[in-house]
PDB file of C-alpha atoms in Angstrom:
ATOM      1  CA  MET Q   1       0.194  -0.146   0.187  1.00  0.00           C
ATOM      2  CA  SER Q   2       1.008   3.328  -0.547  1.00  0.00           C
ATOM      3  CA  THR Q   3       1.783   6.004   1.922  1.00  0.00           C
ATOM      4  CA  PHE Q   4       1.244   9.801   1.425  1.00  0.00           C
ATOM      5  CA  GLY Q   5       4.897  10.344   0.870  1.00  0.00           C
ATOM      6  CA  SER Q   6       5.146   8.373  -1.388  1.00  0.00           C
ATOM      7  CA  THR Q   7       1.948  10.107  -3.370  1.00  0.00           C
ATOM      8  CA  PHE Q   8       2.774  13.250  -3.182  1.00  0.00           C
ATOM      9  CA  GLY Q   9       5.962  13.448  -2.119  1.00  0.00           C
ATOM     10  CA  ASP Q  10       7.534  11.485  -4.909  1.00  0.00           C
ATOM     11  CA  ARG Q  11       8.076  14.266  -7.555  1.00  0.00           C
ATOM     12  CA  ASN Q  12      11.546  14.206  -7.964  1.00  0.00           C
ATOM     13  CA  ASN Q  13      12.273  11.191  -8.067  1.00  0.00           C
ATOM     14  CA  PHE Q  14      12.901   9.505 -11.280  1.00  0.00           C
ATOM     15  CA  SER Q  15      14.901  10.335 -12.694  1.00  0.00           C
ATOM     16  CA  THR Q  16      15.654  13.537 -14.162  1.00  0.00           C
ATOM     17  CA  PHE Q  17      18.229  12.324 -17.634  1.00  0.00           C
ATOM     18  CA  GLU Q  18      15.809   9.982 -18.614  1.00  0.00           C
ATOM     19  CA  ALA Q  19      11.861  12.426 -18.783  1.00  0.00           C
ATOM     20  CA  PHE Q  20      15.070  14.866 -20.508  1.00  0.00           C
ATOM     21  CA  LYS Q  21      15.783  12.604 -23.179  1.00  0.00           C
ATOM     22  CA  ASN Q  22      12.468  11.566 -23.486  1.00  0.00           C
ATOM     23  CA  VAL Q  23      11.694  13.819 -26.625  1.00  0.00           C
ATOM     24  CA  SER Q  24       9.024  11.491 -28.578  1.00  0.00           C
ATOM     25  CA  ASP Q  25       5.723  13.007 -29.576  1.00  0.00           C
ATOM     26  CA  LEU Q  26       2.325  12.424 -28.251  1.00  0.00           C
ATOM     27  CA  THR Q  27       0.578   9.585 -28.355  1.00  0.00           C
ATOM     28  CA  LYS Q  28      -2.565   8.531 -29.750  1.00  0.00           C
ATOM     29  CA  PRO Q  29      -2.427   6.705 -25.636  1.00  0.00           C
ATOM     30  CA  ILE Q  30      -1.388   9.127 -23.897  1.00  0.00           C
ATOM     31  CA  GLN Q  31      -3.050  11.256 -25.847  1.00  0.00           C
ATOM     32  CA  GLN Q  32      -6.925   9.725 -24.403  1.00  0.00           C
ATOM     33  CA  HIS Q  33      -5.121   9.598 -21.010  1.00  0.00           C
ATOM     34  CA  LEU Q  34      -5.364  13.483 -20.789  1.00  0.00           C
ATOM     35  CA  ILE Q  35      -8.222  14.147 -22.992  1.00  0.00           C
ATOM     36  CA  LYS Q  36      -8.699  11.480 -18.850  1.00  0.00           C
ATOM     37  CA  VAL Q  37      -7.302  14.260 -17.110  1.00  0.00           C
ATOM     38  CA  TYR Q  38      -8.625  17.662 -18.329  1.00  0.00           C
ATOM     39  CA  SER Q  39     -12.369  16.051 -18.341  1.00  0.00           C
ATOM     40  CA  THR Q  40     -12.461  15.316 -14.889  1.00  0.00           C
ATOM     41  CA  LEU Q  41     -10.127  18.822 -13.896  1.00  0.00           C
ATOM     42  CA  ALA Q  42     -12.774  20.392 -15.674  1.00  0.00           C
ATOM     43  CA  VAL Q  43     -15.434  18.401 -12.982  1.00  0.00           C
ATOM     44  CA  LEU Q  44     -13.650  19.718 -10.236  1.00  0.00           C
ATOM     45  CA  CYS Q  45     -13.840  22.532 -11.154  1.00  0.00           C
ATOM     46  CA  LEU Q  46     -17.283  22.812 -11.089  1.00  0.00           C
ATOM     47  CA  LEU Q  47     -17.279  20.722  -8.245  1.00  0.00           C
ATOM     48  CA  THR Q  48     -15.035  23.859  -7.204  1.00  0.00           C
ATOM     49  CA  ALA Q  49     -17.710  26.572  -7.526  1.00  0.00           C
ATOM     50  CA  ALA Q  50     -21.039  24.425  -6.126  1.00  0.00           C
ATOM     51  CA  GLY Q  51     -18.392  24.201  -2.811  1.00  0.00           C
ATOM     52  CA  SER Q  52     -18.150  27.994  -3.433  1.00  0.00           C
ATOM     53  CA  TYR Q  53     -21.910  29.416  -3.632  1.00  0.00           C
ATOM     54  CA  ALA Q  54     -23.370  26.641  -0.794  1.00  0.00           C
ATOM     55  CA  HIS Q  55     -20.424  28.571   1.758  1.00  0.00           C
ATOM     56  CA  ILE Q  56     -21.683  31.807   0.010  1.00  0.00           C
ATOM     57  CA  THR Q  57     -25.972  31.556   0.187  1.00  0.00           C
ATOM     58  CA  GLY Q  58     -25.928  28.940   3.205  1.00  0.00           C
ATOM     59  CA  LEU Q  59     -27.179  26.388   1.159  1.00  0.00           C
ATOM     60  CA  PHE Q  60     -24.456  23.412   3.150  1.00  0.00           C
ATOM     61  CA  LEU Q  61     -24.172  22.190   6.519  1.00  0.00           C
ATOM     62  CA  PHE Q  62     -21.365  23.732   6.981  1.00  0.00           C
ATOM     63  CA  GLY Q  63     -19.922  25.902   5.035  1.00  0.00           C
ATOM     64  CA  GLY Q  64     -16.452  27.465   4.391  1.00  0.00           C
ATOM     65  CA  GLY Q  65     -13.678  26.763   7.402  1.00  0.00           C
ATOM     66  CA  LEU Q  66     -11.600  24.741   9.205  1.00  0.00           C
ATOM     67  CA  LEU Q  67     -13.777  21.757   9.048  1.00  0.00           C
ATOM     68  CA  SER Q  68     -14.311  21.899   5.457  1.00  0.00           C
ATOM     69  CA  PHE Q  69     -10.182  21.589   5.387  1.00  0.00           C
ATOM     70  CA  LEU Q  70     -10.176  18.808   7.647  1.00  0.00           C
ATOM     71  CA  VAL Q  71     -12.967  17.062   5.883  1.00  0.00           C
ATOM     72  CA  GLY Q  72     -10.779  17.506   2.388  1.00  0.00           C
ATOM     73  CA  LEU Q  73      -7.558  16.379   4.624  1.00  0.00           C
ATOM     74  CA  VAL Q  74      -8.770  13.087   5.030  1.00  0.00           C
ATOM     75  CA  SER Q  75     -10.114  12.653   1.573  1.00  0.00           C
ATOM     76  CA  LEU Q  76      -6.044  13.079  -0.182  1.00  0.00           C
ATOM     77  CA  ILE Q  77      -5.218  11.399   2.596  1.00  0.00           C
ATOM     78  CA  GLY Q  78      -7.240   8.496   1.808  1.00  0.00           C
ATOM     79  CA  ILE Q  79      -6.319   9.261  -1.986  1.00  0.00           C
ATOM     80  CA  SER Q  80      -2.841   8.889  -1.370  1.00  0.00           C
ATOM     81  CA  PHE Q  81      -2.970   5.528   0.880  1.00  0.00           C
ATOM     82  CA  LEU Q  82      -5.873   4.045  -1.675  1.00  0.00           C
ATOM     83  CA  PRO Q  83      -3.444   2.030  -4.347  1.00  0.00           C
ATOM     84  CA  ASP Q  84      -4.362   2.526  -8.347  1.00  0.00           C
ATOM     85  CA  THR Q  85      -6.467  -0.296  -8.455  1.00  0.00           C
ATOM     86  CA  PRO Q  86      -9.674  -1.659 -10.398  1.00  0.00           C
ATOM     87  CA  ASN Q  87     -11.641  -1.908  -6.760  1.00  0.00           C
ATOM     88  CA  ASN Q  88     -10.452   1.669  -5.602  1.00  0.00           C
ATOM     89  CA  LYS Q  89     -11.570   2.693  -8.801  1.00  0.00           C
ATOM     90  CA  ASN Q  90     -14.507   4.806  -7.583  1.00  0.00           C
ATOM     91  CA  ILE Q  91     -14.081   4.834  -4.231  1.00  0.00           C
ATOM     92  CA  ARG Q  92     -11.092   7.219  -4.965  1.00  0.00           C
ATOM     93  CA  TYR Q  93     -12.720   9.815  -7.056  1.00  0.00           C
ATOM     94  CA  GLY Q  94     -15.798  10.054  -5.111  1.00  0.00           C
ATOM     95  CA  LEU Q  95     -12.737  10.860  -2.279  1.00  0.00           C
ATOM     96  CA  LEU Q  96     -11.812  13.541  -4.639  1.00  0.00           C
ATOM     97  CA  PHE Q  97     -14.754  14.863  -5.954  1.00  0.00           C
ATOM     98  CA  ASN Q  98     -15.744  15.872  -2.434  1.00  0.00           C
ATOM     99  CA  PHE Q  99     -11.896  16.562  -2.125  1.00  0.00           C
ATOM    100  CA  ALA Q 100     -13.132  19.382  -4.311  1.00  0.00           C
ATOM    101  CA  PHE Q 101     -16.194  20.846  -2.510  1.00  0.00           C
ATOM    102  CA  MET Q 102     -14.590  21.441   0.438  1.00  0.00           C
ATOM    103  CA  GLU Q 103     -11.634  23.789  -1.164  1.00  0.00           C
ATOM    104  CA  GLY Q 104     -14.809  25.355  -2.046  1.00  0.00           C
ATOM    105  CA  LEU Q 105     -16.043  25.786   0.497  1.00  0.00           C
ATOM    106  CA  SER Q 106     -12.323  26.423   1.607  1.00  0.00           C
ATOM    107  CA  ILE Q 107     -12.603  29.190  -0.568  1.00  0.00           C
ATOM    108  CA  GLY Q 108     -16.046  31.051  -0.039  1.00  0.00           C
ATOM    109  CA  PRO Q 109     -15.044  32.882   2.689  1.00  0.00           C
ATOM    110  CA  LEU Q 110     -12.456  34.440   0.623  1.00  0.00           C
ATOM    111  CA  ILE Q 111     -15.006  34.542  -3.245  1.00  0.00           C
ATOM    112  CA  ASP Q 112     -17.435  36.754  -0.757  1.00  0.00           C
ATOM    113  CA  HIS Q 113     -14.618  39.740   0.998  1.00  0.00           C
ATOM    114  CA  ALA Q 114     -14.170  39.796  -2.858  1.00  0.00           C
ATOM    115  CA  LEU Q 115     -18.130  40.263  -3.343  1.00  0.00           C
ATOM    116  CA  ASN Q 116     -18.850  43.009  -0.882  1.00  0.00           C
ATOM    117  CA  ILE Q 117     -16.098  44.141  -2.365  1.00  0.00           C
ATOM    118  CA  ASN Q 118     -17.143  44.518  -6.074  1.00  0.00           C
ATOM    119  CA  SER Q 119     -21.333  42.752  -5.481  1.00  0.00           C
ATOM    120  CA  SER Q 120     -21.094  43.476  -9.541  1.00  0.00           C
ATOM    121  CA  GLY Q 121     -18.958  39.559  -9.406  1.00  0.00           C
ATOM    122  CA  GLN Q 122     -15.675  41.503 -11.237  1.00  0.00           C
ATOM    123  CA  ILE Q 123     -13.629  40.872  -8.965  1.00  0.00           C
ATOM    124  CA  VAL Q 124     -13.773  37.658  -9.009  1.00  0.00           C
ATOM    125  CA  LEU Q 125     -14.638  37.256 -12.580  1.00  0.00           C
ATOM    126  CA  LEU Q 126     -11.448  38.646 -13.064  1.00  0.00           C
ATOM    127  CA  ALA Q 127      -9.642  36.202 -11.404  1.00  0.00           C
ATOM    128  CA  THR Q 128     -11.205  33.541 -12.747  1.00  0.00           C
ATOM    129  CA  THR Q 129     -10.131  34.722 -16.464  1.00  0.00           C
ATOM    130  CA  PHE Q 130      -6.667  35.384 -15.341  1.00  0.00           C
ATOM    131  CA  THR Q 131      -6.348  31.781 -13.564  1.00  0.00           C
ATOM    132  CA  SER Q 132      -7.892  30.185 -17.673  1.00  0.00           C
ATOM    133  CA  LEU Q 133      -5.673  32.556 -19.146  1.00  0.00           C
ATOM    134  CA  ILE Q 134      -2.038  31.494 -17.320  1.00  0.00           C
ATOM    135  CA  PHE Q 135      -2.635  28.039 -16.383  1.00  0.00           C
ATOM    136  CA  GLY Q 136      -3.784  27.267 -20.269  1.00  0.00           C
ATOM    137  CA  SER Q 137      -0.645  28.957 -21.835  1.00  0.00           C
ATOM    138  CA  PHE Q 138       1.999  27.171 -19.496  1.00  0.00           C
ATOM    139  CA  SER Q 139      -0.309  24.056 -19.906  1.00  0.00           C
ATOM    140  CA  LEU Q 140       0.238  24.228 -23.526  1.00  0.00           C
ATOM    141  CA  SER Q 141       4.232  25.330 -24.199  1.00  0.00           C
ATOM    142  CA  SER Q 142       4.322  22.221 -21.677  1.00  0.00           C
ATOM    143  CA  LEU Q 143       2.607  20.321 -23.752  1.00  0.00           C
ATOM    144  CA  LEU Q 144       4.300  21.487 -26.687  1.00  0.00           C
ATOM    145  CA  SER Q 145       7.340  21.682 -25.940  1.00  0.00           C
ATOM    146  CA  ASN Q 146       9.189  18.184 -27.308  1.00  0.00           C
ATOM    147  CA  LYS Q 147      11.886  18.385 -24.843  1.00  0.00           C
ATOM    148  CA  ARG Q 148      11.424  17.860 -21.228  1.00  0.00           C
ATOM    149  CA  THR Q 149      14.003  20.281 -20.104  1.00  0.00           C
ATOM    150  CA  PHE Q 150      11.223  21.652 -17.925  1.00  0.00           C
ATOM    151  CA  ILE Q 151      12.089  18.303 -15.420  1.00  0.00           C
ATOM    152  CA  TYR Q 152      14.304  20.084 -14.227  1.00  0.00           C
ATOM    153  CA  LEU Q 153      12.204  22.175 -12.558  1.00  0.00           C
ATOM    154  CA  GLY Q 154      11.079  20.391  -9.672  1.00  0.00           C
ATOM    155  CA  GLY Q 155      13.833  21.647  -6.955  1.00  0.00           C
ATOM    156  CA  ILE Q 156      14.229  24.973  -7.721  1.00  0.00           C
ATOM    157  CA  LEU Q 157       9.785  24.968  -7.437  1.00  0.00           C
ATOM    158  CA  ALA Q 158      10.323  22.602  -4.105  1.00  0.00           C
ATOM    159  CA  SER Q 159      13.151  24.966  -3.035  1.00  0.00           C
ATOM    160  CA  ALA Q 160      10.753  28.469  -3.320  1.00  0.00           C
ATOM    161  CA  VAL Q 161       7.945  26.005  -2.520  1.00  0.00           C
ATOM    162  CA  SER Q 162      10.079  26.111   1.502  1.00  0.00           C
ATOM    163  CA  MET Q 163      10.855  29.308   1.135  1.00  0.00           C
ATOM    164  CA  LEU Q 164       7.424  30.775   0.814  1.00  0.00           C
ATOM    165  CA  PHE Q 165       6.451  28.286   4.114  1.00  0.00           C
ATOM    166  CA  TRP Q 166       9.054  30.008   5.991  1.00  0.00           C
ATOM    167  CA  MET Q 167       7.907  33.224   4.688  1.00  0.00           C
ATOM    168  CA  ALA Q 168       3.805  33.821   5.513  1.00  0.00           C
ATOM    169  CA  PHE Q 169       5.458  32.055   9.363  1.00  0.00           C
ATOM    170  CA  PHE Q 170       7.262  35.153   9.901  1.00  0.00           C
ATOM    171  CA  ASN Q 171       5.557  37.363   8.978  1.00  0.00           C
ATOM    172  CA  ALA Q 172       2.536  35.839  10.396  1.00  0.00           C
ATOM    173  CA  PHE Q 173       4.951  37.266  13.213  1.00  0.00           C
ATOM    174  CA  ILE Q 174       5.755  40.835  12.621  1.00  0.00           C
ATOM    175  CA  GLY Q 175       2.818  41.636  10.525  1.00  0.00           C
ATOM    176  CA  SER Q 176       5.226  42.856   6.759  1.00  0.00           C
ATOM    177  CA  LYS Q 177       2.949  44.508   4.776  1.00  0.00           C
ATOM    178  CA  LEU Q 178       5.772  44.301   2.051  1.00  0.00           C
ATOM    179  CA  LEU Q 179       6.708  40.641   2.930  1.00  0.00           C
ATOM    180  CA  TYR Q 180       3.295  39.940   2.456  1.00  0.00           C
ATOM    181  CA  THR Q 181       2.808  40.956  -1.225  1.00  0.00           C
ATOM    182  CA  ALA Q 182       6.198  39.439  -2.182  1.00  0.00           C
ATOM    183  CA  GLU Q 183       4.772  36.309  -1.257  1.00  0.00           C
ATOM    184  CA  LEU Q 184       2.007  36.519  -3.367  1.00  0.00           C
ATOM    185  CA  TYR Q 185       2.945  37.541  -6.336  1.00  0.00           C
ATOM    186  CA  LEU Q 186       5.816  34.882  -5.539  1.00  0.00           C
ATOM    187  CA  GLY Q 187       4.078  31.923  -5.159  1.00  0.00           C
ATOM    188  CA  LEU Q 188       1.918  32.982  -8.496  1.00  0.00           C
ATOM    189  CA  PHE Q 189       5.022  32.422 -10.167  1.00  0.00           C
ATOM    190  CA  VAL Q 190       6.429  29.411  -8.918  1.00  0.00           C
ATOM    191  CA  PHE Q 191       2.604  27.852  -9.323  1.00  0.00           C
ATOM    192  CA  CYS Q 192       2.498  28.571 -12.461  1.00  0.00           C
ATOM    193  CA  GLY Q 193       6.256  27.160 -12.659  1.00  0.00           C
ATOM    194  CA  TYR Q 194       4.397  24.290 -11.187  1.00  0.00           C
ATOM    195  CA  VAL Q 195       2.382  24.099 -13.722  1.00  0.00           C
ATOM    196  CA  ILE Q 196       4.474  23.543 -16.851  1.00  0.00           C
ATOM    197  CA  TYR Q 197       6.919  20.806 -15.044  1.00  0.00           C
ATOM    198  CA  ASP Q 198       3.198  18.405 -13.257  1.00  0.00           C
ATOM    199  CA  THR Q 199       2.261  18.520 -16.995  1.00  0.00           C
ATOM    200  CA  GLN Q 200       5.412  17.437 -18.141  1.00  0.00           C
ATOM    201  CA  LEU Q 201       5.780  15.036 -15.864  1.00  0.00           C
ATOM    202  CA  ILE Q 202       2.258  13.704 -16.142  1.00  0.00           C
ATOM    203  CA  VAL Q 203       3.126  13.011 -20.265  1.00  0.00           C
ATOM    204  CA  TYR Q 204       6.546  12.081 -18.194  1.00  0.00           C
ATOM    205  CA  ARG Q 205       4.323   9.010 -16.279  1.00  0.00           C
ATOM    206  CA  ALA Q 206       2.144   8.020 -18.748  1.00  0.00           C
ATOM    207  CA  THR Q 207       4.387   7.221 -21.073  1.00  0.00           C
ATOM    208  CA  LEU Q 208       5.716   5.035 -18.352  1.00  0.00           C
ATOM    209  CA  GLY Q 209       2.817   3.374 -18.497  1.00  0.00           C
ATOM    210  CA  SER Q 210       0.768   4.840 -15.532  1.00  0.00           C
ATOM    211  CA  ARG Q 211      -2.813   6.179 -16.168  1.00  0.00           C
ATOM    212  CA  ASP Q 212      -3.943   7.580 -12.454  1.00  0.00           C
ATOM    213  CA  VAL Q 213      -6.496   9.660 -14.046  1.00  0.00           C
ATOM    214  CA  VAL Q 214      -7.161  10.611 -10.058  1.00  0.00           C
ATOM    215  CA  ARG Q 215      -2.602  12.064  -8.984  1.00  0.00           C
ATOM    216  CA  HIS Q 216      -2.087  13.391 -11.742  1.00  0.00           C
ATOM    217  CA  THR Q 217      -6.126  15.499 -11.799  1.00  0.00           C
ATOM    218  CA  LEU Q 218      -5.202  16.440  -7.837  1.00  0.00           C
ATOM    219  CA  GLU Q 219      -1.876  17.232  -8.918  1.00  0.00           C
ATOM    220  CA  LEU Q 220      -2.862  19.859 -11.607  1.00  0.00           C
ATOM    221  CA  PHE Q 221      -5.929  20.846  -9.432  1.00  0.00           C
ATOM    222  CA  ILE Q 222      -3.817  21.193  -6.429  1.00  0.00           C
ATOM    223  CA  ASP Q 223      -2.226  23.887  -8.812  1.00  0.00           C
ATOM    224  CA  LEU Q 224      -4.656  26.266 -10.445  1.00  0.00           C
ATOM    225  CA  ILE Q 225      -6.579  26.361  -6.897  1.00  0.00           C
ATOM    226  CA  ALA Q 226      -3.375  27.805  -5.568  1.00  0.00           C
ATOM    227  CA  ILE Q 227      -3.327  29.900  -8.705  1.00  0.00           C
ATOM    228  CA  PHE Q 228      -6.719  30.987  -8.652  1.00  0.00           C
ATOM    229  CA  VAL Q 229      -6.132  31.928  -5.494  1.00  0.00           C
ATOM    230  CA  ARG Q 230      -3.904  34.440  -5.217  1.00  0.00           C
ATOM    231  CA  ILE Q 231      -4.723  36.231  -8.301  1.00  0.00           C
ATOM    232  CA  LEU Q 232      -7.986  36.630  -5.945  1.00  0.00           C
ATOM    233  CA  TYR Q 233      -6.176  38.303  -3.103  1.00  0.00           C
ATOM    234  CA  ILE Q 234      -3.749  40.473  -5.162  1.00  0.00           C
ATOM    235  CA  LEU Q 235      -6.319  41.954  -6.978  1.00  0.00           C
ATOM    236  CA  ILE Q 236      -9.127  42.669  -3.096  1.00  0.00           C
ATOM    237  CA  LYS Q 237      -5.636  43.993  -1.796  1.00  0.00           C
ATOM    238  CA  ASN Q 238      -5.433  46.628  -5.594  1.00  0.00           C
ATOM    239  CA  SER Q 239      -9.780  47.349  -5.516  1.00  0.00           C
ATOM    240  CA  GLU Q 240      -8.973  48.022  -1.347  1.00  0.00           C
ATOM    241  CA  GLU Q 241      -6.613  50.410  -1.923  1.00  0.00           C
ATOM    242  CA  LYS Q 242      -8.279  51.672  -4.522  1.00  0.00           C
ATOM    243  CA  GLU Q 243     -11.029  52.326  -2.234  1.00  0.00           C
ATOM    244  CA  ASN Q 244      -8.966  53.605   0.148  1.00  0.00           C
ATOM    245  CA  GLY Q 245      -6.790  55.870  -1.516  1.00  0.00           C
ATOM    246  CA  ARG Q 246     -10.148  57.679  -2.921  1.00  0.00           C
ATOM    247  CA  ARG Q 247     -11.735  57.951   0.827  1.00  0.00           C
ATOM    248  CA  LYS Q 248      -9.086  59.698   1.760  1.00  0.00           C
ATOM    249  CA  ARG Q 249      -9.106  62.589  -1.164  1.00  0.00           C
ATOM    250  CA  ASN Q 250     -12.335  62.037  -0.699  1.00  0.00           C
ATOM    251  CA  ASN Q 251     -11.291  63.333   3.448  1.00  0.00           C
ATOM    252  CA  ARG Q 252      -8.818  66.505   2.452  1.00  0.00           C
ATOM    253  CA  ARG Q 253     -11.242  68.103  -0.172  1.00  0.00           C
ATOM    254  CA  ASN Q 254     -13.886  67.844   2.781  1.00  0.00           C
ATOM    255  CA  GLN Q 255     -11.762  69.907   5.057  1.00  0.00           C
ATOM    256  CA  TYR Q 256     -10.804  71.648   2.580  1.00  0.00           C
ATOM    257  CA  SER Q 257     -14.814  73.117   2.036  1.00  0.00           C
ATOM    258  CA  ALA Q 258     -15.093  73.051   5.416  1.00  0.00           C
ATOM    259  CA  TYR Q 259     -12.351  76.191   4.754  1.00  0.00           C
TER     260      TYR Q 259
END
């Protein structure tokens, strides 16, 4: 039975040299596998949207928060411990779909906050559009690349994620706005890199015979959500700064008019 580490922690447990030499075109079996992966990814996005909608409208028993995070984490661990076998197929898909819905509940408060700032939904729509364009562009560039050169990014990206963790940890104590902004943009850059890296890694694994749709979809889904959340945070931050600037200007005008 596989472990959590063997499922999600082995992105670098393969020969990068062999992957680099693999310059073959996408064969039909690999293309069919990718169709399944991206089709499942589309379903996960719909479930995430449904989870966020359930939080905003209060349709679910509990909204986004610690409980939804823990339930999603249990689903994630369940996927990692269940091997990719025909007997476990339906269970793993069920856990994957549940994880996507819980992820939607978890980011529901952030989306709700964005709607409170702009009730027209412009911020959420822009975040969704930018995320789709970024994810689609980087995925396409990775798939069209003949050489698997981007697989060498694995070590760099892992180090960057570690740095992001420590930045967030220290910033929790010092509360630096500059460090928070740097963390947002660096995190966005890192997960854009992970889209390229994971896409090529999925193709490489598929050439070796791996057809684990659940695992491959999950890796791309995590990248996609990470990009969306960071873009949404950036747009919210910029919108709040503009609103604060507008209020300060109005206050100054009111003070001048009083004289």
